């Protein structure tokens, strides 16, 4: 019996590996299935979080929706698969998801040794600290000896060790699997400090019973460029994800939004806009998509600015400033290659 | 004719090998082994090829790279500059720590409760029954969360710690107790302690022999206890009390100094002990009930008291029934300790299969190593228990 069970388990692994390996053309697989399988977080307001009706919303979710709009012409054809930080890369490697859009930091190790490709950056972040106001701490340099809640399997864990070591400070790492657990540990008082990417800290602060009792310290201790990730070795799909993101950023730069894209399609003489909408230029041929893929993204999901304001900006409970996530010509880092 | 019959029985030529059951069996065994080897070769080769095609790094080179993260509880020196291989050791030791303590405590609790459930005292028997039936029927994971979230996380913050006396404090960050600092000269106390223990062993043997020969009984239990306290105690005082205590004190955010027992360990240990204890209690009860009542009656007829009947007649016979299922419970406890990851106790699964796996991405190697560790630990425990079972088994004459 034991032998049969182990043989069955091993063959399941082997078959799993070989089918995933055969699914080289992610684009064809997605078209056949009729939906995009998108790995998201287990619940992070502003990035990927289900609303009260169970619909997923957020910056990362809108990347998935843009891909579905470009590939299938319908932004709603996405199947969301919630993953913890620990599960995410294995899920992508094994072919369980088509794209990972889950506030994932782009690092050299991840890009080069995991068989993955980062398709761009949809949010520039940095690691910070959330502390309870009654501790009276004003700077991260005062945190010597603190107990720190962290989510396991993140770059945060590594940056934290580096930062405390560099400043000759001690800390007790309290490691949990999900960000919800870290918040609960922080609220219960298991730790003095909650550390994560700053955008997450603002999002997690909302989840506290009394958000005004906690504050985010001013120090940003790392660079955290977050973006969608795909499997290595499928350049076509890599290009599709990359250019879906670029289309959103370019649309904002050109002043094209979900509200005016129809009228612009009729009336605009701007060749850049015409190329993005798919009336001229490279259209969808090189990507293997319909010619109006860019139009569908802008129409159904919106440009990057709309996505930002709706999910994390002024129009959301998070109220994060554009800051470094503004367009390059408005003082930020966002710069998409031209579509021509 | 007899010669003709012999000719008919012994064939003139050898039978075809497929008609010889022994050779046929051999052939199928060889084919089976070839099939299994071929299958594993295919599976492993396939996995390696696919990993290579996708540019996923393989091999065990990662074990010597710097880990870059810290761990809350380490029994050996560790910080972020140590290697990923060291995180394996740290996680393994933390798993062994909670398993070792859990097995001892669960076995003690289980024996007490198993005997108590058979007690003639109505109250004692019912308390044991309620304990067993309650905790045996609630999933272990829920019990771990209960102790961690509902009990330990309601403790006060470090600044409002509960003072337990003798320099110990209890708060949400754990139990802080003073830790002993051994000064020079303490080794004399250790030597005295060892010498006393050896002396007690001889005393017990002498007592046995004397009892067998003369029937006189010396209260060896109380005498041993007295020796154990008096001899090392005297040496300790003569050596000038070579021991001081490092007391925990509130410094900055947390207590520093002394020994910290983290709440994750307490919660996990409580849950594992109480849950596994119920199964051991039932095993013990079954073992005792399996000893025929005639044995008890015979012992009573010989004039043995209730407690000596239990200790000298019933339990030794019950052990034969108890040990095999008890081994299974110990193995279950070790495997269940991997639920530690749910509350963030840094055991092997949480540290190595969790953080290390995620930072290196080498899933196959790490999961293989982790499985091999649990297999090895459990096989060793099994071996030991089987050896012990052989020792206590009834020798039939």
mmCIF file of N, CA, C and O in Angstrom, chain B residues 112-157:
data_model
loop_
_atom_site.group_PDB
_atom_site.id
_atom_site.type_symbol
_atom_site.label_atom_id
_atom_site.label_comp_id
_atom_site.label_asym_id
_atom_site.label_seq_id
_atom_site.Cartn_x
_atom_site.Cartn_y
_atom_site.Cartn_z
ATOM 1 N N UNK B 112 -0.878 9.719 34.378
ATOM 2 C CA UNK B 112 -1.656 10.151 35.540
ATOM 3 C C UNK B 112 -3.150 10.090 35.221
ATOM 4 O O UNK B 112 -3.954 9.539 35.978
ATOM 5 N N UNK B 113 -3.529 10.624 34.050
ATOM 6 C CA UNK B 113 -4.945 10.706 33.707
ATOM 7 C C UNK B 113 -5.528 9.319 33.401
ATOM 8 O O UNK B 113 -6.682 9.054 33.724
ATOM 9 N N UNK B 114 -4.711 8.465 32.772
ATOM 10 C CA UNK B 114 -5.186 7.122 32.452
ATOM 11 C C UNK B 114 -5.481 6.326 33.724
ATOM 12 O O UNK B 114 -6.516 5.656 33.836
ATOM 13 N N UNK B 115 -4.588 6.438 34.710
ATOM 14 C CA UNK B 115 -4.803 5.745 35.986
ATOM 15 C C UNK B 115 -5.964 6.390 36.726
ATOM 16 O O UNK B 115 -6.828 5.707 37.287
ATOM 17 N N UNK B 116 -6.020 7.738 36.666
ATOM 18 C CA UNK B 116 -7.071 8.465 37.393
ATOM 19 C C UNK B 116 -8.450 8.073 36.883
ATOM 20 O O UNK B 116 -9.415 7.995 37.639
ATOM 21 N N UNK B 117 -8.552 7.823 35.574
ATOM 22 C CA UNK B 117 -9.866 7.506 35.021
ATOM 23 C C UNK B 117 -10.385 6.177 35.566
ATOM 24 O O UNK B 117 -11.591 5.920 35.543
ATOM 25 N N UNK B 118 -9.480 5.324 36.021
ATOM 26 C CA UNK B 118 -9.884 4.025 36.575
ATOM 27 C C UNK B 118 -10.012 4.082 38.093
ATOM 28 O O UNK B 118 -10.268 3.070 38.738
ATOM 29 N N UNK B 119 -9.814 5.279 38.643
ATOM 30 C CA UNK B 119 -9.823 5.399 40.103
ATOM 31 C C UNK B 119 -11.199 5.044 40.671
ATOM 32 O O UNK B 119 -12.223 5.219 40.009
ATOM 33 N N UNK B 120 -11.191 4.558 41.916
ATOM 34 C CA UNK B 120 -12.464 4.270 42.580
ATOM 35 C C UNK B 120 -13.073 5.537 43.144
ATOM 36 O O UNK B 120 -14.224 5.567 43.530
ATOM 37 N N UNK B 121 -12.267 6.598 43.205
ATOM 38 C CA UNK B 121 -12.779 7.891 43.650
ATOM 39 C C UNK B 121 -13.599 8.509 42.522
ATOM 40 O O UNK B 121 -13.082 8.809 41.445
ATOM 41 N N UNK B 122 -14.901 8.716 42.765
ATOM 42 C CA UNK B 122 -15.810 9.168 41.705
ATOM 43 C C UNK B 122 -15.344 10.478 41.091
ATOM 44 O O UNK B 122 -15.294 10.645 39.881
ATOM 45 N N UNK B 123 -14.971 11.450 41.949
ATOM 46 C CA UNK B 123 -14.596 12.780 41.468
ATOM 47 C C UNK B 123 -13.353 12.709 40.573
ATOM 48 O O UNK B 123 -13.327 13.260 39.468
ATOM 49 N N UNK B 124 -12.330 11.995 41.058
ATOM 50 C CA UNK B 124 -11.078 11.885 40.289
ATOM 51 C C UNK B 124 -11.356 11.234 38.928
ATOM 52 O O UNK B 124 -10.913 11.726 37.884
ATOM 53 N N UNK B 125 -12.125 10.149 38.941
ATOM 54 C CA UNK B 125 -12.412 9.436 37.694
ATOM 55 C C UNK B 125 -13.168 10.326 36.718
ATOM 56 O O UNK B 125 -12.886 10.346 35.508
ATOM 57 N N UNK B 126 -14.127 11.117 37.232
ATOM 58 C CA UNK B 126 -14.936 11.953 36.333
ATOM 59 C C UNK B 126 -14.133 13.128 35.785
ATOM 60 O O UNK B 126 -14.281 13.508 34.616
ATOM 61 N N UNK B 127 -13.257 13.718 36.633
ATOM 62 C CA UNK B 127 -12.408 14.816 36.150
ATOM 63 C C UNK B 127 -11.530 14.314 35.003
ATOM 64 O O UNK B 127 -11.419 14.949 33.943
ATOM 65 N N UNK B 128 -10.948 13.139 35.186
ATOM 66 C CA UNK B 128 -10.096 12.572 34.135
ATOM 67 C C UNK B 128 -10.913 12.294 32.875
ATOM 68 O O UNK B 128 -10.470 12.586 31.757
ATOM 69 N N UNK B 129 -12.133 11.760 33.050
ATOM 70 C CA UNK B 129 -12.970 11.437 31.888
ATOM 71 C C UNK B 129 -13.334 12.699 31.113
ATOM 72 O O UNK B 129 -13.272 12.728 29.875
ATOM 73 N N UNK B 130 -13.700 13.763 31.846
ATOM 74 C CA UNK B 130 -14.081 15.017 31.173
ATOM 75 C C UNK B 130 -12.879 15.592 30.422
ATOM 76 O O UNK B 130 -12.992 16.009 29.269
ATOM 77 N N UNK B 131 -11.705 15.579 31.063
ATOM 78 C CA UNK B 131 -10.494 16.079 30.398
ATOM 79 C C UNK B 131 -10.252 15.311 29.106
ATOM 80 O O UNK B 131 -10.054 15.898 28.036
ATOM 81 N N UNK B 132 -10.300 13.975 29.197
ATOM 82 C CA UNK B 132 -9.973 13.151 28.029
ATOM 83 C C UNK B 132 -10.981 13.387 26.916
ATOM 84 O O UNK B 132 -10.612 13.665 25.763
ATOM 85 N N UNK B 133 -12.270 13.314 27.271
ATOM 86 C CA UNK B 133 -13.280 13.417 26.208
ATOM 87 C C UNK B 133 -13.321 14.802 25.588
ATOM 88 O O UNK B 133 -13.678 14.970 24.431
ATOM 89 N N UNK B 134 -12.972 15.841 26.369
ATOM 90 C CA UNK B 134 -12.990 17.198 25.804
ATOM 91 C C UNK B 134 -11.832 17.396 24.847
ATOM 92 O O UNK B 134 -12.024 17.761 23.680
ATOM 93 N N UNK B 135 -10.617 17.178 25.332
ATOM 94 C CA UNK B 135 -9.459 17.581 24.530
ATOM 95 C C UNK B 135 -9.117 16.592 23.425
ATOM 96 O O UNK B 135 -8.442 16.946 22.472
ATOM 97 N N UNK B 136 -9.619 15.364 23.544
ATOM 98 C CA UNK B 136 -9.356 14.403 22.482
ATOM 99 C C UNK B 136 -10.178 14.723 21.248
ATOM 100 O O UNK B 136 -9.830 14.342 20.135
ATOM 101 N N UNK B 137 -11.292 15.433 21.445
ATOM 102 C CA UNK B 137 -12.250 15.622 20.348
ATOM 103 C C UNK B 137 -12.247 17.023 19.760
ATOM 104 O O UNK B 137 -13.153 17.386 19.023
ATOM 105 N N UNK B 138 -11.246 17.825 20.104
ATOM 106 C CA UNK B 138 -11.115 19.150 19.490
ATOM 107 C C UNK B 138 -9.846 19.126 18.641
ATOM 108 O O UNK B 138 -8.803 18.685 19.107
ATOM 109 N N UNK B 139 -9.937 19.589 17.380
ATOM 110 C CA UNK B 139 -8.754 19.545 16.509
ATOM 111 C C UNK B 139 -7.563 20.260 17.137
ATOM 112 O O UNK B 139 -7.728 21.299 17.791
ATOM 113 N N UNK B 140 -6.389 19.690 16.917
ATOM 114 C CA UNK B 140 -5.175 20.213 17.537
ATOM 115 C C UNK B 140 -4.892 21.657 17.139
ATOM 116 O O UNK B 140 -4.525 22.487 17.965
ATOM 117 N N UNK B 141 -5.106 21.968 15.850
ATOM 118 C CA UNK B 141 -4.801 23.323 15.380
ATOM 119 C C UNK B 141 -5.634 24.346 16.150
ATOM 120 O O UNK B 141 -5.140 25.405 16.550
ATOM 121 N N UNK B 142 -6.920 24.011 16.381
ATOM 122 C CA UNK B 142 -7.777 24.917 17.146
ATOM 123 C C UNK B 142 -7.256 25.092 18.562
ATOM 124 O O UNK B 142 -7.304 26.188 19.117
ATOM 125 N N UNK B 143 -6.764 24.000 19.135
ATOM 126 C CA UNK B 143 -6.248 24.100 20.500
ATOM 127 C C UNK B 143 -5.010 24.985 20.552
ATOM 128 O O UNK B 143 -4.841 25.772 21.479
ATOM 129 N N UNK B 144 -4.160 24.859 19.518
ATOM 130 C CA UNK B 144 -2.969 25.716 19.480
ATOM 131 C C UNK B 144 -3.388 27.183 19.417
ATOM 132 O O UNK B 144 -2.900 28.016 20.164
ATOM 133 N N UNK B 145 -4.351 27.482 18.531
ATOM 134 C CA UNK B 145 -4.831 28.866 18.429
ATOM 135 C C UNK B 145 -5.478 29.318 19.733
ATOM 136 O O UNK B 145 -5.347 30.463 20.138
ATOM 137 N N UNK B 146 -6.216 28.390 20.385
ATOM 138 C CA UNK B 146 -6.871 28.741 21.644
ATOM 139 C C UNK B 146 -5.833 29.207 22.660
ATOM 140 O O UNK B 146 -5.954 30.286 23.241
ATOM 141 N N UNK B 147 -4.802 28.399 22.862
ATOM 142 C CA UNK B 147 -3.798 28.763 23.857
ATOM 143 C C UNK B 147 -3.068 30.032 23.456
ATOM 144 O O UNK B 147 -2.774 30.878 24.297
ATOM 145 N N UNK B 148 -2.784 30.171 22.167
ATOM 146 C CA UNK B 148 -1.976 31.314 21.729
ATOM 147 C C UNK B 148 -2.781 32.600 21.716
ATOM 148 O O UNK B 148 -2.378 33.612 22.283
ATOM 149 N N UNK B 149 -3.953 32.558 21.074
ATOM 150 C CA UNK B 149 -4.720 33.788 20.874
ATOM 151 C C UNK B 149 -5.602 34.092 22.076
ATOM 152 O O UNK B 149 -5.620 35.216 22.585
ATOM 153 N N UNK B 150 -6.343 33.073 22.546
ATOM 154 C CA UNK B 150 -7.341 33.345 23.582
ATOM 155 C C UNK B 150 -6.739 33.408 24.977
ATOM 156 O O UNK B 150 -7.268 34.085 25.846
ATOM 157 N N UNK B 151 -5.631 32.723 25.198
ATOM 158 C CA UNK B 151 -5.062 32.732 26.546
ATOM 159 C C UNK B 151 -3.831 33.637 26.630
ATOM 160 O O UNK B 151 -3.818 34.610 27.371
ATOM 161 N N UNK B 152 -2.808 33.333 25.827
ATOM 162 C CA UNK B 152 -1.528 34.022 26.016
ATOM 163 C C UNK B 152 -1.537 35.451 25.481
ATOM 164 O O UNK B 152 -0.831 36.299 25.988
ATOM 165 N N UNK B 153 -2.359 35.722 24.444
ATOM 166 C CA UNK B 153 -2.353 37.084 23.904
ATOM 167 C C UNK B 153 -3.206 38.036 24.725
ATOM 168 O O UNK B 153 -3.307 39.213 24.413
ATOM 169 N N UNK B 154 -3.866 37.529 25.767
ATOM 170 C CA UNK B 154 -4.623 38.438 26.632
ATOM 171 C C UNK B 154 -3.789 38.854 27.841
ATOM 172 O O UNK B 154 -4.247 39.614 28.681
ATOM 173 N N UNK B 155 -2.559 38.364 27.916
ATOM 174 C CA UNK B 155 -1.677 38.765 29.010
ATOM 175 C C UNK B 155 -1.290 40.234 28.841
ATOM 176 O O UNK B 155 -1.351 40.775 27.742
ATOM 177 N N UNK B 156 -0.880 40.885 29.934
ATOM 178 C CA UNK B 156 -0.568 42.324 29.848
ATOM 179 C C UNK B 156 0.738 42.593 29.091
ATOM 180 O O UNK B 156 1.520 41.680 28.846
ATOM 181 N N UNK B 157 0.952 43.869 28.750
ATOM 182 C CA UNK B 157 2.158 44.282 28.036
ATOM 183 C C UNK B 157 3.346 44.259 29.005
ATOM 184 O O UNK B 157 3.158 44.183 30.219
#
